[in-house]
């Protein structure tokens, strides 16, 4: 059974830093695109960042320059380094994985979500 275990969420002050981790199990995802999405109350789900099997990255304009996505294929894990978070970054963050293009947003697997709250 494929499982995505997320960790690192919580409360952080604006201007601080936070790192989310998502460790996948059940199969190897070295050839998959891995990504982080988020959803805030009253807002639509948003693709925050993604990284392809070849290391090509995508960032939403709202987080570019502040967040960094990376992956460790040996650990089957994807990370999201959140620097200088803002209150608008407050949301439930989900790890997601797809065998296809990150731009198609056809996610094959999802994590359970982890709450990130940024205080002023």
Tab-separated table of N, CA and C in Angstrom:
chain	number	residue	atom	x	y	z
A	1	UNK	N	0.836	-1.181	0.000
A	1	UNK	CA	0.000	0.000	0.000
A	1	UNK	C	0.884	1.249	0.000
A	2	UNK	N	0.584	2.178	-0.878
A	2	UNK	CA	1.321	3.432	-0.943
A	2	UNK	C	0.835	4.355	0.156
A	3	UNK	N	1.776	4.925	0.887
A	3	UNK	CA	1.458	5.894	1.924
A	3	UNK	C	2.424	7.061	1.840
A	4	UNK	N	1.904	8.263	2.065
A	4	UNK	CA	2.703	9.473	2.092
A	4	UNK	C	2.585	10.063	3.486
A	5	UNK	N	3.683	10.061	4.219
A	5	UNK	CA	3.706	10.533	5.594
A	5	UNK	C	4.304	11.933	5.642
A	6	UNK	N	3.480	12.906	5.981
A	6	UNK	CA	3.901	14.296	6.046
A	6	UNK	C	4.274	14.674	7.472
A	7	UNK	N	5.239	15.568	7.588
A	7	UNK	CA	5.648	16.062	8.888
A	7	UNK	C	6.232	17.458	8.739
A	8	UNK	N	6.356	18.158	9.849
A	8	UNK	CA	6.983	19.462	9.867
A	8	UNK	C	6.034	20.640	9.952
A	9	UNK	N	4.740	20.396	9.835
A	9	UNK	CA	3.786	21.481	9.931
A	9	UNK	C	3.638	21.973	11.355
A	10	UNK	N	2.977	23.107	11.489
A	10	UNK	CA	2.762	23.678	12.804
A	10	UNK	C	2.628	25.178	12.742
A	11	UNK	N	2.877	25.808	13.875
A	11	UNK	CA	2.769	27.255	14.006
A	11	UNK	C	4.139	27.889	13.850
A	12	UNK	N	4.213	28.924	13.033
A	12	UNK	CA	5.460	29.642	12.816
A	12	UNK	C	5.158	31.130	12.732
A	13	UNK	N	6.077	31.938	13.201
A	13	UNK	CA	5.915	33.380	13.105
A	13	UNK	C	6.289	33.871	11.712
A	14	UNK	N	5.615	34.924	11.286
A	14	UNK	CA	5.970	35.548	10.015
A	14	UNK	C	7.443	35.928	10.024
A	15	UNK	N	8.112	35.627	8.940
A	15	UNK	CA	9.529	35.925	8.842
A	15	UNK	C	10.434	34.822	9.341
A	16	UNK	N	9.851	33.771	9.915
A	16	UNK	CA	10.631	32.644	10.384
A	16	UNK	C	10.892	31.655	9.272
A	17	UNK	N	10.963	30.387	9.637
A	17	UNK	CA	11.176	29.350	8.639
A	17	UNK	C	10.561	28.043	9.110
A	18	UNK	N	10.279	27.191	8.157
A	18	UNK	CA	9.656	25.909	8.424
A	18	UNK	C	10.022	24.966	7.290
A	19	UNK	N	10.203	23.703	7.593
A	19	UNK	CA	10.464	22.713	6.561
A	19	UNK	C	9.484	21.563	6.668
A	20	UNK	N	8.760	21.329	5.592
A	20	UNK	CA	7.846	20.213	5.503
A	20	UNK	C	8.539	19.036	4.844
A	21	UNK	N	8.232	17.846	5.316
A	21	UNK	CA	8.767	16.628	4.739
A	21	UNK	C	7.632	15.690	4.379
A	22	UNK	N	7.830	14.928	3.329
A	22	UNK	CA	6.859	13.928	2.907
A	22	UNK	C	7.626	12.680	2.505
A	23	UNK	N	7.523	11.651	3.317
A	23	UNK	CA	8.199	10.392	3.055
A	23	UNK	C	7.206	9.395	2.482
A	24	UNK	N	7.478	8.932	1.276
A	24	UNK	CA	6.599	7.979	0.611
A	24	UNK	C	7.074	6.556	0.865
A	25	UNK	N	6.139	5.647	0.913
A	25	UNK	CA	6.453	4.240	1.099
A	25	UNK	C	5.524	3.390	0.245
A	26	UNK	N	5.881	2.150	0.067
A	26	UNK	CA	5.080	1.231	-0.720
A	26	UNK	C	5.616	0.985	-2.112
A	27	UNK	N	6.363	1.933	-2.643
A	27	UNK	CA	7.000	1.804	-3.935
A	27	UNK	C	8.029	2.913	-4.094
A	28	UNK	N	8.864	2.803	-5.096
A	28	UNK	CA	9.869	3.815	-5.383
A	28	UNK	C	9.294	4.856	-6.331
A	29	UNK	N	9.529	6.128	-6.026
A	29	UNK	CA	8.954	7.224	-6.805
A	29	UNK	C	10.022	8.048	-7.507
A	30	UNK	N	11.156	7.462	-7.793
A	30	UNK	CA	12.243	8.198	-8.425
A	30	UNK	C	11.892	8.699	-9.822
A	31	UNK	N	10.942	8.063	-10.483
A	31	UNK	CA	10.533	8.475	-11.828
A	31	UNK	C	9.262	9.315	-11.827
A	32	UNK	N	8.753	9.658	-10.673
A	32	UNK	CA	7.518	10.420	-10.537
A	32	UNK	C	7.799	11.892	-10.273
A	33	UNK	N	6.838	12.721	-10.628
A	33	UNK	CA	6.842	14.111	-10.196
A	33	UNK	C	6.282	14.191	-8.782
A	34	UNK	N	6.927	14.963	-7.930
A	34	UNK	CA	6.487	15.143	-6.559
A	34	UNK	C	6.180	16.621	-6.338
A	35	UNK	N	5.197	16.893	-5.500
A	35	UNK	CA	4.714	18.265	-5.390
A	35	UNK	C	4.117	18.541	-4.022
A	36	UNK	N	3.947	19.824	-3.747
A	36	UNK	CA	3.215	20.311	-2.591
A	36	UNK	C	2.076	21.197	-3.067
A	37	UNK	N	0.898	20.940	-2.550
A	37	UNK	CA	-0.271	21.764	-2.796
A	37	UNK	C	-0.805	22.255	-1.466
A	38	UNK	N	-1.625	23.290	-1.505
A	38	UNK	CA	-2.201	23.801	-0.274
A	38	UNK	C	-3.623	24.283	-0.521
A	39	UNK	N	-4.386	24.310	0.561
A	39	UNK	CA	-5.748	24.817	0.496
A	39	UNK	C	-6.067	25.541	1.793
A	40	UNK	N	-6.447	26.793	1.650
A	40	UNK	CA	-6.864	27.607	2.776
A	40	UNK	C	-8.384	27.666	2.811
A	41	UNK	N	-8.977	27.899	3.985
A	41	UNK	CA	-10.429	27.989	4.065
A	41	UNK	C	-10.990	29.042	3.122
A	42	UNK	N	-11.996	28.660	2.349
A	42	UNK	CA	-12.622	29.579	1.422
A	42	UNK	C	-11.865	29.810	0.135
A	43	UNK	N	-10.754	29.126	-0.049
A	43	UNK	CA	-9.961	29.286	-1.254
A	43	UNK	C	-9.825	27.957	-1.985
A	44	UNK	N	-9.532	28.036	-3.277
A	44	UNK	CA	-9.326	26.843	-4.069
A	44	UNK	C	-7.951	26.251	-3.798
A	45	UNK	N	-7.839	24.962	-4.049
A	45	UNK	CA	-6.565	24.291	-3.917
A	45	UNK	C	-5.555	24.896	-4.879
A	46	UNK	N	-4.337	25.069	-4.417
A	46	UNK	CA	-3.301	25.725	-5.186
A	46	UNK	C	-2.040	24.871	-5.227
A	47	UNK	N	-1.469	24.726	-6.403
A	47	UNK	CA	-0.173	24.073	-6.534
A	47	UNK	C	0.901	25.055	-6.081
A	48	UNK	N	1.622	24.690	-5.043
A	48	UNK	CA	2.639	25.562	-4.465
A	48	UNK	C	3.979	25.371	-5.159
A	49	UNK	N	4.411	24.131	-5.273
A	49	UNK	CA	5.703	23.815	-5.866
A	49	UNK	C	5.702	22.374	-6.321
A	50	UNK	N	6.482	22.085	-7.357
A	50	UNK	CA	6.608	20.730	-7.863
A	50	UNK	C	8.015	20.516	-8.373
A	51	UNK	N	8.435	19.263	-8.369
A	51	UNK	CA	9.755	18.907	-8.880
A	51	UNK	C	9.636	17.606	-9.654
A	52	UNK	N	10.141	17.609	-10.875
A	52	UNK	CA	10.048	16.442	-11.735
A	52	UNK	C	11.130	15.434	-11.393
A	53	UNK	N	11.039	14.267	-12.019
A	53	UNK	CA	12.055	13.242	-11.813
A	53	UNK	C	13.432	13.708	-12.262
A	54	UNK	N	13.466	14.628	-13.227
A	54	UNK	CA	14.725	15.175	-13.710
A	54	UNK	C	15.198	16.411	-12.970
A	55	UNK	N	14.454	16.840	-11.955
A	55	UNK	CA	14.869	17.978	-11.154
A	55	UNK	C	14.331	19.319	-11.618
A	56	UNK	N	13.469	19.332	-12.624
A	56	UNK	CA	12.847	20.580	-13.059
A	56	UNK	C	11.825	21.012	-12.020
A	57	UNK	N	11.849	22.280	-11.642
A	57	UNK	CA	10.977	22.767	-10.583
A	57	UNK	C	9.965	23.778	-11.098
A	58	UNK	N	8.868	23.865	-10.375
A	58	UNK	CA	7.833	24.861	-10.601
A	58	UNK	C	7.476	25.486	-9.261
A	59	UNK	N	7.245	26.794	-9.269
A	59	UNK	CA	6.787	27.489	-8.083
A	59	UNK	C	5.646	28.425	-8.433
A	60	UNK	N	4.663	28.473	-7.567
A	60	UNK	CA	3.640	29.496	-7.694
A	60	UNK	C	4.288	30.868	-7.519
A	61	UNK	N	3.779	31.848	-8.243
A	61	UNK	CA	4.356	33.188	-8.159
A	61	UNK	C	4.359	33.725	-6.727
A	62	UNK	N	3.375	33.340	-5.949
A	62	UNK	CA	3.241	33.855	-4.600
A	62	UNK	C	4.333	33.362	-3.651
A	63	UNK	N	5.010	32.269	-4.001
A	63	UNK	CA	6.028	31.714	-3.112
A	63	UNK	C	7.419	31.728	-3.723
A	64	UNK	N	7.529	32.072	-4.970
A	64	UNK	CA	8.819	32.056	-5.646
A	64	UNK	C	9.796	32.994	-4.950
A	65	UNK	N	10.986	32.497	-4.705
A	65	UNK	CA	11.993	33.269	-3.997
A	65	UNK	C	11.973	33.074	-2.503
A	66	UNK	N	10.901	32.475	-1.972
A	66	UNK	CA	10.784	32.240	-0.536
A	66	UNK	C	10.786	30.754	-0.189
A	67	UNK	N	10.136	29.949	-1.015
A	67	UNK	CA	10.036	28.513	-0.772
A	67	UNK	C	10.960	27.765	-1.728
A	68	UNK	N	11.446	26.618	-1.287
A	68	UNK	CA	12.287	25.772	-2.110
A	68	UNK	C	11.835	24.328	-1.980
A	69	UNK	N	11.592	23.682	-3.111
A	69	UNK	CA	11.242	22.269	-3.109
A	69	UNK	C	12.484	21.461	-3.479
A	70	UNK	N	12.647	20.331	-2.842
A	70	UNK	CA	13.759	19.441	-3.142
A	70	UNK	C	13.320	18.000	-2.909
A	71	UNK	N	14.110	17.076	-3.414
A	71	UNK	CA	13.774	15.668	-3.226
A	71	UNK	C	15.035	14.865	-2.965
A	72	UNK	N	14.866	13.794	-2.240
A	72	UNK	CA	15.933	12.854	-1.956
A	72	UNK	C	15.415	11.490	-2.379
A	73	UNK	N	15.813	11.057	-3.562
A	73	UNK	CA	15.289	9.805	-4.088
A	73	UNK	C	15.726	8.592	-3.269
A	74	UNK	N	16.897	8.674	-2.653
A	74	UNK	CA	17.359	7.573	-1.816
A	74	UNK	C	16.442	7.367	-0.620
A	75	UNK	N	15.820	8.449	-0.150
A	75	UNK	CA	14.902	8.381	0.980
A	75	UNK	C	13.440	8.403	0.551
A	76	UNK	N	13.196	8.495	-0.760
A	76	UNK	CA	11.827	8.536	-1.277
A	76	UNK	C	11.038	9.682	-0.638
A	77	UNK	N	11.694	10.820	-0.511
A	77	UNK	CA	11.156	11.934	0.256
A	77	UNK	C	11.237	13.239	-0.533
A	78	UNK	N	10.215	14.072	-0.369
A	78	UNK	CA	10.205	15.413	-0.927
A	78	UNK	C	10.073	16.411	0.216
A	79	UNK	N	10.739	17.555	0.084
A	79	UNK	CA	10.759	18.573	1.116
A	79	UNK	C	10.247	19.896	0.564
A	80	UNK	N	9.725	20.710	1.453
A	80	UNK	CA	9.394	22.085	1.125
A	80	UNK	C	9.986	22.974	2.211
A	81	UNK	N	11.019	23.724	1.852
A	81	UNK	CA	11.620	24.686	2.760
A	81	UNK	C	10.873	26.001	2.624
A	82	UNK	N	10.279	26.448	3.705
A	82	UNK	CA	9.461	27.651	3.703
A	82	UNK	C	10.198	28.745	4.467
A	83	UNK	N	10.788	29.662	3.733
A	83	UNK	CA	11.475	30.795	4.339
A	83	UNK	C	10.628	32.044	4.214
A	84	UNK	N	10.739	32.908	5.196
A	84	UNK	CA	9.978	34.157	5.265
A	84	UNK	C	8.497	33.891	5.006
A	85	UNK	N	7.884	32.988	5.746
A	85	UNK	CA	6.462	32.734	5.528
A	85	UNK	C	5.617	33.946	5.912
A	86	UNK	N	4.485	34.066	5.252
A	86	UNK	CA	3.549	35.150	5.483
A	86	UNK	C	2.235	34.593	6.011
A	87	UNK	N	1.427	35.422	6.671
A	87	UNK	CA	0.112	34.940	7.109
A	87	UNK	C	-0.722	34.346	5.972
A	88	UNK	N	-0.570	34.868	4.764
A	88	UNK	CA	-1.310	34.335	3.623
A	88	UNK	C	-0.865	32.933	3.233
A	89	UNK	N	0.249	32.470	3.772
A	89	UNK	CA	0.693	31.104	3.531
A	89	UNK	C	-0.027	30.097	4.416
A	90	UNK	N	-0.818	30.572	5.355
A	90	UNK	CA	-1.558	29.687	6.242
A	90	UNK	C	-2.520	28.824	5.435
A	91	UNK	N	-2.405	27.517	5.587
A	91	UNK	CA	-3.224	26.580	4.823
A	91	UNK	C	-2.907	25.167	5.276
A	92	UNK	N	-3.699	24.223	4.796
A	92	UNK	CA	-3.348	22.822	4.910
A	92	UNK	C	-2.494	22.472	3.702
A	93	UNK	N	-1.332	21.937	3.953
A	93	UNK	CA	-0.394	21.590	2.889
A	93	UNK	C	-0.437	20.084	2.642
A	94	UNK	N	-0.529	19.719	1.368
A	94	UNK	CA	-0.618	18.329	0.962
A	94	UNK	C	0.556	17.950	0.078
A	95	UNK	N	1.131	16.813	0.340
A	95	UNK	CA	2.097	16.202	-0.547
A	95	UNK	C	1.344	15.398	-1.600
A	96	UNK	N	1.779	15.481	-2.851
A	96	UNK	CA	1.135	14.744	-3.921
A	96	UNK	C	2.172	14.247	-4.907
A	97	UNK	N	1.852	13.133	-5.565
A	97	UNK	CA	2.771	12.489	-6.501
A	97	UNK	C	1.999	12.087	-7.745
A	98	UNK	N	2.635	12.276	-8.901
A	98	UNK	CA	2.018	11.874	-10.163
A	98	UNK	C	3.045	11.225	-11.071
A	99	UNK	N	2.576	10.289	-11.888
A	99	UNK	CA	3.434	9.671	-12.898
A	99	UNK	C	3.531	10.543	-14.136
A	100	UNK	N	2.650	11.520	-14.273
A	100	UNK	CA	2.601	12.371	-15.454
A	100	UNK	C	3.224	13.729	-15.212
A	101	UNK	N	2.792	14.677	-16.022
A	101	UNK	CA	3.301	16.039	-15.950
A	101	UNK	C	2.733	16.776	-14.749
A	102	UNK	N	3.549	17.620	-14.140
A	102	UNK	CA	3.082	18.438	-13.031
A	102	UNK	C	2.014	19.419	-13.486
A	103	UNK	N	2.030	19.758	-14.760
A	103	UNK	CA	1.088	20.745	-15.277
A	103	UNK	C	-0.288	20.158	-15.535
A	104	UNK	N	-0.369	18.839	-15.643
A	104	UNK	CA	-1.671	18.205	-15.810
A	104	UNK	C	-2.436	18.134	-14.495
A	105	UNK	N	-1.719	18.145	-13.402
A	105	UNK	CA	-2.281	18.089	-12.047
A	105	UNK	C	-3.209	16.893	-11.855
A	106	UNK	N	-2.833	15.779	-12.451
A	106	UNK	CA	-3.537	14.522	-12.237
A	106	UNK	C	-2.753	13.725	-11.203
A	107	UNK	N	-2.999	14.012	-9.947
A	107	UNK	CA	-2.208	13.441	-8.869
A	107	UNK	C	-2.660	12.026	-8.537
A	108	UNK	N	-1.712	11.110	-8.527
A	108	UNK	CA	-2.009	9.703	-8.286
A	108	UNK	C	-2.089	9.370	-6.803
A	109	UNK	N	-1.308	10.057	-5.988
A	109	UNK	CA	-1.265	9.793	-4.564
A	109	UNK	C	-1.244	11.104	-3.799
A	110	UNK	N	-1.876	11.077	-2.628
A	110	UNK	CA	-1.985	12.254	-1.768
A	110	UNK	C	-1.579	11.920	-0.342
A	111	UNK	N	-0.959	12.885	0.313
A	111	UNK	CA	-0.762	12.783	1.735
A	111	UNK	C	-2.019	13.203	2.478
A	112	UNK	N	-2.001	13.045	3.789
A	112	UNK	CA	-3.177	13.365	4.593
A	112	UNK	C	-3.335	14.860	4.845
A	113	UNK	N	-2.301	15.616	4.604
A	113	UNK	CA	-2.314	17.049	4.836
A	113	UNK	C	-1.742	17.413	6.189
A	114	UNK	N	-1.046	18.525	6.237
A	114	UNK	CA	-0.501	19.035	7.486
A	114	UNK	C	-0.776	20.536	7.570
A	115	UNK	N	-1.252	20.969	8.725
A	115	UNK	CA	-1.625	22.367	8.904
A	115	UNK	C	-0.389	23.223	9.127
A	116	UNK	N	-0.309	24.312	8.383
A	116	UNK	CA	0.714	25.333	8.589
A	116	UNK	C	0.004	26.636	8.921
A	117	UNK	N	0.323	27.200	10.063
A	117	UNK	CA	-0.274	28.454	10.494
A	117	UNK	C	0.832	29.477	10.707
A	118	UNK	N	0.728	30.600	10.017
A	118	UNK	CA	1.721	31.661	10.115
A	118	UNK	C	1.103	32.824	10.859
A	119	UNK	N	1.673	33.164	11.984
A	119	UNK	CA	1.170	34.256	12.805
A	119	UNK	C	1.898	35.546	12.485
A	120	UNK	N	1.200	36.670	12.676
A	120	UNK	CA	1.785	37.984	12.413
A	120	UNK	C	2.758	38.376	13.505
